[in-house]
Amino acid sequence: MTQVLGKRLSGFDVAVVGAGIVGLAHALAAARAGKRVVVIDRDLRANGASIRNFGFITVTGQERGEHWSLARRTRDIWAEIASEAGIAIEQKGLIVTLRRLEAITVAQAFLNTEMGVGCELLDAREFRRRFGPIAAQDALGALVSPHELRVESPAALPRLVAWLESVHDVTFLTETAVYTVDPPRIETSRGRIEAEVAIVCPGDDFVTLFPDRVATYRLKKCRLSMLRLASPGFRLPMPVMSDLSLVRYRGYAALPQAETLRRTLALEQAAHLANGVHLIVVQSADDSLVLGDSHHYGDLPPPFAPAEAEACILDEFRRATGVNPPPVLERWVGTYAVADDRNYFIDAPSNNVRLVIVTSGTGASTGFGIAERTIADLFR
Ligand SMILES: Cc1cc2nc3c(=O)[nH]c(=O)nc-3n(C[C@H](O)[C@H](O)[C@H](O)COP(=O)(O)OP(=O)(O)OC[C@H]3O[C@@H](n4cnc5c(N)ncnc54)[C@H](O)[C@@H]3O)c2cc1C
């Protein structure tokens, strides 16, 4: 029997291509369905979007309807597996600081939808009383959500891999490029792997596998700028967003009330909007902050991060929290797939192959829910 790195290469029910969070989510869903699973990745470990992100598992603000439901389901699965897999939940919940009356109006409208369940709108006094260290002088209030979780992705993903290997008997084949997928034959740089079914989760690699299928979705790439700042000297009570997030995250941005806010922001923060900047701040176990982000789109966004985008992110941090940004410790960029007309897709190149791409920069927040749908579709 063929073996590579001491691992048997045949007899699998499911082969997953891609060990990012979407691939790992599919490995879990398949293993929970009783399948023998192999995960194949060209890298030694996930090194792309899945570890460059905030690790912010966001429910509030996800697009109303299916995507919001997928996020709730994904959050529940993260909560279930975190302690089993030894993954630390670094933070819970979300505070959206509100500095404009137009932003308060959007938050009120949001609370009146089904998505507002469990969330609350604080006035300026209550915001200051409960969250003083991050209440800017001009803060008018805050929207607070209890639904979110935050993990440190570069630490969480290896733990998820180790747990899938040891508890769910998932085989991992790393530093192995997949060239063709035609189950039961999967041709790789280490030879043929055999599996009944294949699930391809290639992130923003649009050209190696099923390029013609991928092309039908008219995808582009989005490049984001990210920063790690030194400790601000206090614990952030929850991850933080701001007014700008209300015109970016579709759960708020699609509300009619967001249009007035968008017009105000276009006048007052044109450079931020031009760089696709909104604010997310999360905090790590060592108290350092992960801060972002900007959004630049293209077929191949260059790796050069504009200084203006970084300046806008730091500026929004100062405005939204009233805190002067601590020194920058690290900078990086990341990219993910985007589509104009959908948040993700599950494509079927054949009966026993699925191609799954999250096209809205929300894979950590929705991947586990999407994976359950893929497995239900394949094995119904
Ligand atoms: C800066 C940044 C911040 C973000 N913040 C958040 C956040 O806080 N919350 C959230 O929910 N989402 C966030 N996102 C989005 C989220 O990270 C992505 O949606 C998600 O990581 C996509 O996961 P993936 O597994 O599809 O892709 P990837 O992480 O890109 O993984 C794809 C994997 O497939 C492998 N691969 C591809 N083709 C082949 C092949 N032919 N052979 C072998 N291996 C192959 C690659 O090597 C790679 O490891 C953020 C993204 C970025 C860039």
Coordinates of C-alpha atoms and ligand atoms in Angstrom, one line a residue:
M1 CA 0.0 0.0 0.0
T2 CA 1.4 3.5 -0.9
Q3 CA 2.5 5.5 2.0
V4 CA 3.8 9.1 2.2
L5 CA 5.4 10.5 5.4
G6 CA 4.2 7.2 7.1
K7 CA 0.6 7.9 6.1
R8 CA -1.6 5.6 4.0
L9 CA -2.9 7.4 0.9
S10 CA -6.0 5.4 0.0
G11 CA -9.3 4.2 1.5
F12 CA -10.6 7.7 2.4
D13 CA -14.2 8.6 2.2
V14 CA -13.5 12.4 1.9
A15 CA -10.5 14.3 0.7
V16 CA -10.5 18.0 1.6
V17 CA -8.1 20.3 -0.3
G18 CA -7.1 23.3 1.8
A19 CA -6.2 23.4 5.5
G20 CA -7.5 27.0 6.0
I21 CA -10.5 27.4 8.3
V22 CA -13.0 26.5 5.6
G23 CA -11.2 23.2 4.8
L24 CA -10.8 22.4 8.5
A25 CA -14.5 23.1 9.1
H26 CA -15.3 20.6 6.3
A27 CA -13.0 18.0 7.8
L28 CA -14.9 18.4 11.1
A29 CA -18.3 18.1 9.5
A30 CA -17.3 15.0 7.5
A31 CA -15.6 13.3 10.5
R32 CA -18.7 14.0 12.6
A33 CA -20.7 12.3 9.8
G34 CA -18.6 9.2 10.4
K35 CA -16.3 9.6 7.3
R36 CA -12.6 8.9 7.0
V37 CA -11.0 12.2 6.1
V38 CA -7.7 13.4 4.6
V39 CA -6.9 17.1 4.4
I40 CA -4.2 18.1 1.9
D41 CA -2.5 21.5 1.8
R42 CA 0.5 22.8 -0.2
D43 CA 1.8 24.6 2.8
L44 CA 3.1 23.2 6.1
R45 CA 0.2 24.8 7.9
A46 CA -2.4 27.4 7.2
N47 CA -0.5 30.7 6.4
G48 CA -3.1 32.7 4.5
A49 CA -6.3 34.5 5.3
S50 CA -7.2 32.0 8.0
I51 CA -4.3 33.0 10.3
R52 CA -4.0 36.7 9.2
N53 CA -7.5 37.5 10.4
F54 CA -8.8 39.0 13.7
G55 CA -10.1 35.6 14.7
F56 CA -13.3 37.5 15.3
I57 CA -16.3 35.2 15.1
T58 CA -18.9 37.8 14.3
V59 CA -22.7 37.4 14.4
T60 CA -24.0 40.9 14.8
G61 CA -23.6 42.8 11.5
Q62 CA -23.6 39.7 9.3
E63 CA -26.0 39.9 6.4
R64 CA -29.6 39.4 7.5
G65 CA -31.1 36.0 6.7
E66 CA -29.1 33.0 5.8
H67 CA -25.6 34.4 6.5
W68 CA -26.6 35.6 9.9
S69 CA -28.0 32.1 10.7
L70 CA -24.8 30.5 9.4
A71 CA -22.8 32.8 11.7
R72 CA -24.9 31.8 14.8
R73 CA -24.4 28.2 14.0
T74 CA -20.7 28.6 13.4
R75 CA -20.3 30.6 16.7
D76 CA -22.1 27.7 18.5
I77 CA -19.7 25.1 17.0
W78 CA -16.7 27.2 18.0
A79 CA -18.0 27.4 21.5
E80 CA -18.6 23.6 21.6
I81 CA -15.2 22.6 20.3
A82 CA -13.0 25.3 21.9
S83 CA -12.5 23.6 25.3
E84 CA -12.3 20.1 23.7
A85 CA -9.6 21.2 21.3
G86 CA -7.8 23.4 23.9
I87 CA -8.6 26.6 22.0
A88 CA -8.7 29.7 24.2
I89 CA -11.6 32.1 23.7
E90 CA -9.8 35.3 24.2
Q91 CA -12.8 37.7 24.2
K92 CA -16.6 37.6 24.0
G93 CA -19.1 40.1 22.6
L94 CA -18.8 43.3 20.7
I95 CA -19.1 47.1 21.3
V96 CA -19.9 49.4 18.4
T97 CA -19.0 52.9 19.6
L98 CA -21.4 55.5 18.2
R99 CA -20.4 59.1 17.7
R100 CA -23.1 60.4 15.3
L101 CA -26.8 60.8 15.6
E102 CA -27.1 59.0 12.3
A103 CA -25.2 56.1 13.7
I104 CA -27.6 55.9 16.7
T105 CA -30.5 55.8 14.2
V106 CA -28.9 52.8 12.4
A107 CA -28.3 51.1 15.8
Q108 CA -31.9 51.7 16.8
A109 CA -33.2 50.3 13.5
F110 CA -30.9 47.3 13.9
L111 CA -32.3 46.6 17.4
N112 CA -35.8 46.5 15.9
T113 CA -35.0 43.6 13.6
E114 CA -34.7 39.9 14.7
M115 CA -30.9 40.4 14.5
G116 CA -31.1 42.7 17.5
V117 CA -32.1 39.9 19.9
G118 CA -29.9 40.0 23.0
C119 CA -28.2 43.3 21.9
E120 CA -28.6 46.6 23.7
L121 CA -28.2 50.3 22.9
L122 CA -26.4 52.3 25.6
D123 CA -26.7 56.1 25.9
A124 CA -23.6 58.1 26.5
R125 CA -23.8 58.1 30.3
E126 CA -24.3 54.3 30.5
F127 CA -21.6 53.7 28.0
R128 CA -19.2 55.8 30.1
R129 CA -20.3 54.1 33.3
R130 CA -19.8 50.6 32.0
F131 CA -16.9 51.0 29.5
G132 CA -15.2 54.2 30.6
P133 CA -11.6 53.5 29.3
I134 CA -12.9 53.3 25.7
A135 CA -15.6 56.0 25.7
A136 CA -14.4 58.9 23.6
Q137 CA -15.4 62.4 24.8
D138 CA -17.8 62.8 21.9
A139 CA -19.3 59.3 22.2
L140 CA -23.1 59.4 22.0
G141 CA -23.6 55.8 23.0
A142 CA -22.8 52.2 22.0
L143 CA -24.4 49.2 20.6
V144 CA -23.4 46.1 22.6
S145 CA -23.7 42.5 21.5
P146 CA -23.1 39.4 23.6
H147 CA -22.9 37.0 20.6
E148 CA -19.3 37.2 19.4
L149 CA -16.3 35.1 20.2
R150 CA -12.7 35.8 19.5
V151 CA -9.8 33.3 19.1
E152 CA -6.1 33.9 18.3
S153 CA -6.1 32.3 14.9
P154 CA -2.3 31.5 14.5
A155 CA -2.6 29.5 17.8
A156 CA -6.2 28.2 17.3
L157 CA -5.7 26.6 13.9
P158 CA -2.8 24.3 14.9
R159 CA -4.8 23.2 17.9
L160 CA -7.8 22.5 15.7
V161 CA -5.6 20.4 13.4
A162 CA -4.1 18.5 16.3
W163 CA -7.6 17.8 17.8
L164 CA -9.0 16.7 14.4
E165 CA -6.0 14.3 14.1
S166 CA -6.1 12.8 17.5
V167 CA -9.8 12.8 18.3
H168 CA -11.4 12.5 14.8
D169 CA -8.7 10.4 13.2
V170 CA -8.3 13.0 10.3
T171 CA -5.1 12.5 8.3
F172 CA -3.2 15.6 7.3
L173 CA -0.9 15.7 4.3
T174 CA 1.0 19.0 4.2
E175 CA 3.5 20.5 1.8
T176 CA 1.5 18.6 -0.9
A177 CA 0.1 20.4 -3.9
V178 CA -3.1 19.0 -5.5
Y179 CA -3.0 19.1 -9.3
T180 CA -6.3 17.4 -10.3
V181 CA -9.4 16.2 -8.5
D182 CA -11.4 13.4 -10.1
P183 CA -12.5 11.0 -7.3
P184 CA -11.5 8.4 -6.5
R185 CA -8.3 9.8 -8.0
I186 CA -6.7 12.9 -6.6
E187 CA -3.3 13.6 -8.2
T188 CA -0.8 15.5 -6.0
S189 CA 2.9 16.4 -5.9
R190 CA 3.3 13.3 -3.7
G191 CA 1.4 10.9 -5.9
R192 CA -2.1 9.7 -6.1
I193 CA -4.5 9.8 -3.2
E194 CA -7.8 7.9 -3.3
A195 CA -11.0 9.1 -1.8
E196 CA -14.7 8.6 -2.7
V197 CA -15.5 12.3 -2.5
A198 CA -13.5 15.6 -2.7
I199 CA -14.2 19.0 -1.2
V200 CA -12.0 21.8 -2.6
C201 CA -11.6 24.8 -0.3
P202 CA -8.8 26.8 -2.0
G203 CA -9.4 30.2 -0.5
D204 CA -8.3 32.8 -3.1
D205 CA -6.4 30.4 -5.4
F206 CA -8.7 30.7 -8.4
V207 CA -6.4 29.1 -11.0
T208 CA -5.2 25.6 -9.9
L209 CA -8.4 23.6 -9.5
F210 CA -11.6 24.0 -11.5
P211 CA -10.6 27.5 -12.9
D212 CA -13.4 27.4 -15.4
R213 CA -16.0 26.8 -12.6
V214 CA -14.4 29.5 -10.4
A215 CA -14.5 32.0 -13.3
T216 CA -18.2 31.8 -13.6
Y217 CA -18.5 33.5 -10.2
R218 CA -16.5 36.6 -11.3
L219 CA -14.4 36.7 -8.2
K220 CA -11.9 39.3 -7.3
K221 CA -9.4 39.5 -4.4
C222 CA -9.5 41.9 -1.5
R223 CA -6.3 43.1 0.3
L224 CA -6.5 44.2 3.9
S225 CA -4.0 46.1 6.0
M226 CA -3.6 44.9 9.6
L227 CA -1.6 46.1 12.7
R228 CA -0.6 44.8 16.1
L229 CA -0.2 47.5 18.7
A230 CA 1.5 47.3 22.1
S231 CA -0.8 47.0 25.2
P232 CA -2.9 50.1 25.8
G233 CA -2.3 49.4 29.6
F234 CA -5.8 48.1 30.2
R235 CA -8.0 45.1 29.2
L236 CA -10.4 45.9 26.4
P237 CA -13.8 44.8 27.7
M238 CA -14.9 43.4 24.3
P239 CA -13.8 43.7 20.7
V240 CA -14.6 47.2 19.3
M241 CA -16.1 48.6 16.1
S242 CA -17.2 52.1 15.2
D243 CA -19.6 54.2 13.0
L244 CA -17.6 53.2 9.9
S245 CA -18.6 49.6 10.5
L246 CA -22.3 50.4 10.2
V247 CA -21.9 51.2 6.5
R248 CA -19.6 48.2 5.8
Y249 CA -21.2 45.2 7.6
R250 CA -24.2 44.3 5.6
G251 CA -26.4 43.5 8.6
Y252 CA -26.4 47.2 9.3
A253 CA -25.4 48.7 5.9
A254 CA -28.5 47.2 4.1
L255 CA -30.9 49.0 6.5
P256 CA -32.4 52.1 4.8
Q257 CA -31.3 54.2 7.8
A258 CA -27.6 53.5 6.9
E259 CA -27.9 55.7 3.8
T260 CA -27.9 59.0 5.8
L261 CA -24.9 57.8 7.8
R262 CA -23.1 56.9 4.6
R263 CA -23.6 60.4 3.2
T264 CA -22.3 62.0 6.4
L265 CA -19.3 59.8 6.5
A266 CA -18.6 60.6 2.8
L267 CA -18.3 64.2 3.8
E268 CA -16.4 63.8 7.1
Q269 CA -14.2 60.8 6.5
A270 CA -13.7 60.6 2.7
A271 CA -10.2 59.1 3.0
H272 CA -11.3 56.4 5.3
L273 CA -14.1 55.4 2.8
A274 CA -11.7 55.6 -0.2
N275 CA -9.4 53.1 1.5
G276 CA -12.3 50.9 2.6
V277 CA -11.3 51.5 6.2
H278 CA -13.5 50.6 9.1
L279 CA -12.5 49.7 12.7
I280 CA -12.1 46.3 14.4
V281 CA -10.0 46.2 17.5
V282 CA -9.4 42.9 19.4
Q283 CA -7.1 42.1 22.2
S284 CA -4.7 39.2 22.7
A285 CA -3.8 37.3 25.9
D286 CA -0.6 39.4 26.3
D287 CA -2.8 42.6 26.1
S288 CA -1.5 43.6 22.7
L289 CA -4.2 44.8 20.2
V290 CA -4.9 43.6 16.7
L291 CA -6.3 46.5 14.7
G292 CA -7.6 46.9 11.2
D293 CA -8.6 47.1 8.5
S294 CA -8.7 48.5 5.0
H295 CA -10.1 47.0 1.8
H296 CA -8.6 47.3 -1.7
Y297 CA -9.9 45.2 -4.5
G298 CA -8.5 43.8 -7.8
D299 CA -7.7 40.7 -9.8
L300 CA -4.2 40.8 -8.2
P301 CA -4.0 43.5 -5.5
P302 CA -0.3 44.5 -5.2
P303 CA 1.3 43.5 -1.8
F304 CA 2.2 47.2 -1.1
A305 CA 0.0 48.5 1.7
P306 CA -0.7 52.3 1.4
A307 CA 0.5 54.3 4.3
E308 CA -2.7 56.4 4.0
A309 CA -4.8 53.3 4.9
E310 CA -2.7 52.7 8.0
A311 CA -3.0 56.3 9.0
C312 CA -6.8 56.1 8.6
I313 CA -7.0 53.0 10.7
L314 CA -5.0 54.5 13.5
D315 CA -7.0 57.7 13.3
E316 CA -10.3 55.8 13.6
F317 CA -9.0 54.0 16.6
R318 CA -8.2 57.3 18.3
R319 CA -11.6 58.8 17.3
A320 CA -13.7 55.7 18.3
T321 CA -12.0 55.0 21.7
G322 CA -10.6 58.3 22.7
V323 CA -7.3 56.4 23.3
N324 CA -4.0 57.4 21.7
P325 CA -2.8 54.4 19.7
P326 CA 0.1 52.5 21.4
P327 CA 3.2 51.8 19.3
V328 CA 2.9 49.6 16.3
L329 CA 4.5 46.2 16.9
E330 CA 3.7 44.4 13.6
R331 CA 2.1 45.1 10.2
W332 CA 0.8 42.6 7.7
V333 CA -1.5 42.3 4.7
G334 CA -3.9 39.5 3.9
T335 CA -6.2 38.7 1.0
Y336 CA -9.4 36.9 0.5
A337 CA -11.9 36.1 -2.3
V338 CA -14.8 38.5 -3.0
A339 CA -17.9 38.4 -5.1
D340 CA -20.4 41.2 -5.7
D341 CA -23.5 39.1 -5.5
R342 CA -22.9 36.4 -2.8
N343 CA -21.3 35.7 0.5
Y344 CA -20.1 32.2 -0.4
F345 CA -20.8 29.4 -2.8
I346 CA -20.9 25.6 -2.8
D347 CA -20.4 24.6 -6.4
A348 CA -20.7 21.0 -7.8
P349 CA -18.2 20.3 -10.6
S350 CA -19.5 16.7 -10.4
N351 CA -21.6 14.4 -8.2
N352 CA -18.8 13.6 -5.8
V353 CA -16.9 17.0 -5.8
R354 CA -17.8 20.2 -4.1
L355 CA -15.9 23.5 -4.5
V356 CA -16.5 25.9 -1.6
I357 CA -15.3 29.5 -1.4
V358 CA -16.4 32.1 1.1
T359 CA -16.6 35.4 -0.9
S360 CA -17.3 37.9 1.9
G361 CA -14.3 37.8 4.2
T362 CA -16.3 35.9 6.9
G363 CA -14.9 32.4 6.8
A364 CA -14.0 32.2 10.5
S365 CA -17.6 33.4 11.3
T366 CA -19.5 31.2 8.9
G367 CA -17.3 28.3 7.9
F368 CA -18.5 25.6 10.3
G369 CA -22.2 26.3 9.3
I370 CA -21.4 26.2 5.6
A371 CA -19.5 22.9 6.0
E372 CA -22.5 21.3 7.6
R373 CA -24.5 22.3 4.5
T374 CA -21.9 20.9 2.1
I375 CA -21.8 17.5 3.9
A376 CA -25.6 17.3 4.1
D377 CA -25.7 18.0 0.3
L378 CA -23.1 15.4 -0.5
F379 CA -24.4 12.6 1.7
R380 CA -28.1 13.2 1.6
Ligands
LIG1 C1 -6.7 40.4 7.2 C2 -8.0 39.6 7.3 C3 -8.8 39.7 8.4 C4 -10.0 38.9 8.5 N1 -10.7 38.9 9.6 C5 -11.7 38.0 9.7 C6 -12.4 37.8 11.0 O1 -12.0 38.4 12.0 N2 -13.5 37.0 11.0 C7 -13.9 36.3 9.9 O2 -14.8 35.5 10.0 N3 -13.2 36.3 8.8 C8 -12.1 37.2 8.7 N4 -11.4 37.2 7.5 C9 -11.8 36.3 6.4 C10 -11.4 34.9 6.7 O3 -10.1 34.9 7.3 C11 -11.4 34.1 5.4 O4 -12.8 34.1 4.9 C12 -11.0 32.6 5.6 O5 -9.8 32.5 6.3 C13 -11.0 31.9 4.3 O6 -10.6 30.5 4.6 P1 -10.2 29.5 3.5 O7 -9.9 28.2 4.2 O8 -11.2 29.5 2.5 O9 -8.9 30.1 2.8 P2 -7.4 30.1 3.2 O10 -7.1 30.5 4.6 O11 -6.8 31.0 2.1 O12 -6.9 28.6 3.0 C14 -6.9 28.0 1.7 C15 -5.8 26.9 1.7 O13 -5.9 26.1 0.6 C16 -4.6 25.7 0.2 N5 -4.7 25.4 -1.2 C17 -5.3 26.1 -2.2 N6 -5.2 25.4 -3.4 C18 -4.5 24.3 -3.1 C19 -4.0 23.2 -4.0 N7 -4.3 23.1 -5.3 N8 -3.3 22.2 -3.4 C20 -3.0 22.3 -2.0 N9 -3.4 23.3 -1.2 C21 -4.2 24.3 -1.8 C22 -3.8 27.0 0.5 O14 -2.4 26.6 0.7 C23 -4.4 27.5 1.8 O15 -3.7 26.9 3.0 C24 -10.3 38.0 7.4 C25 -9.4 37.9 6.3 C26 -8.3 38.7 6.3 C27 -7.3 38.5 5.1

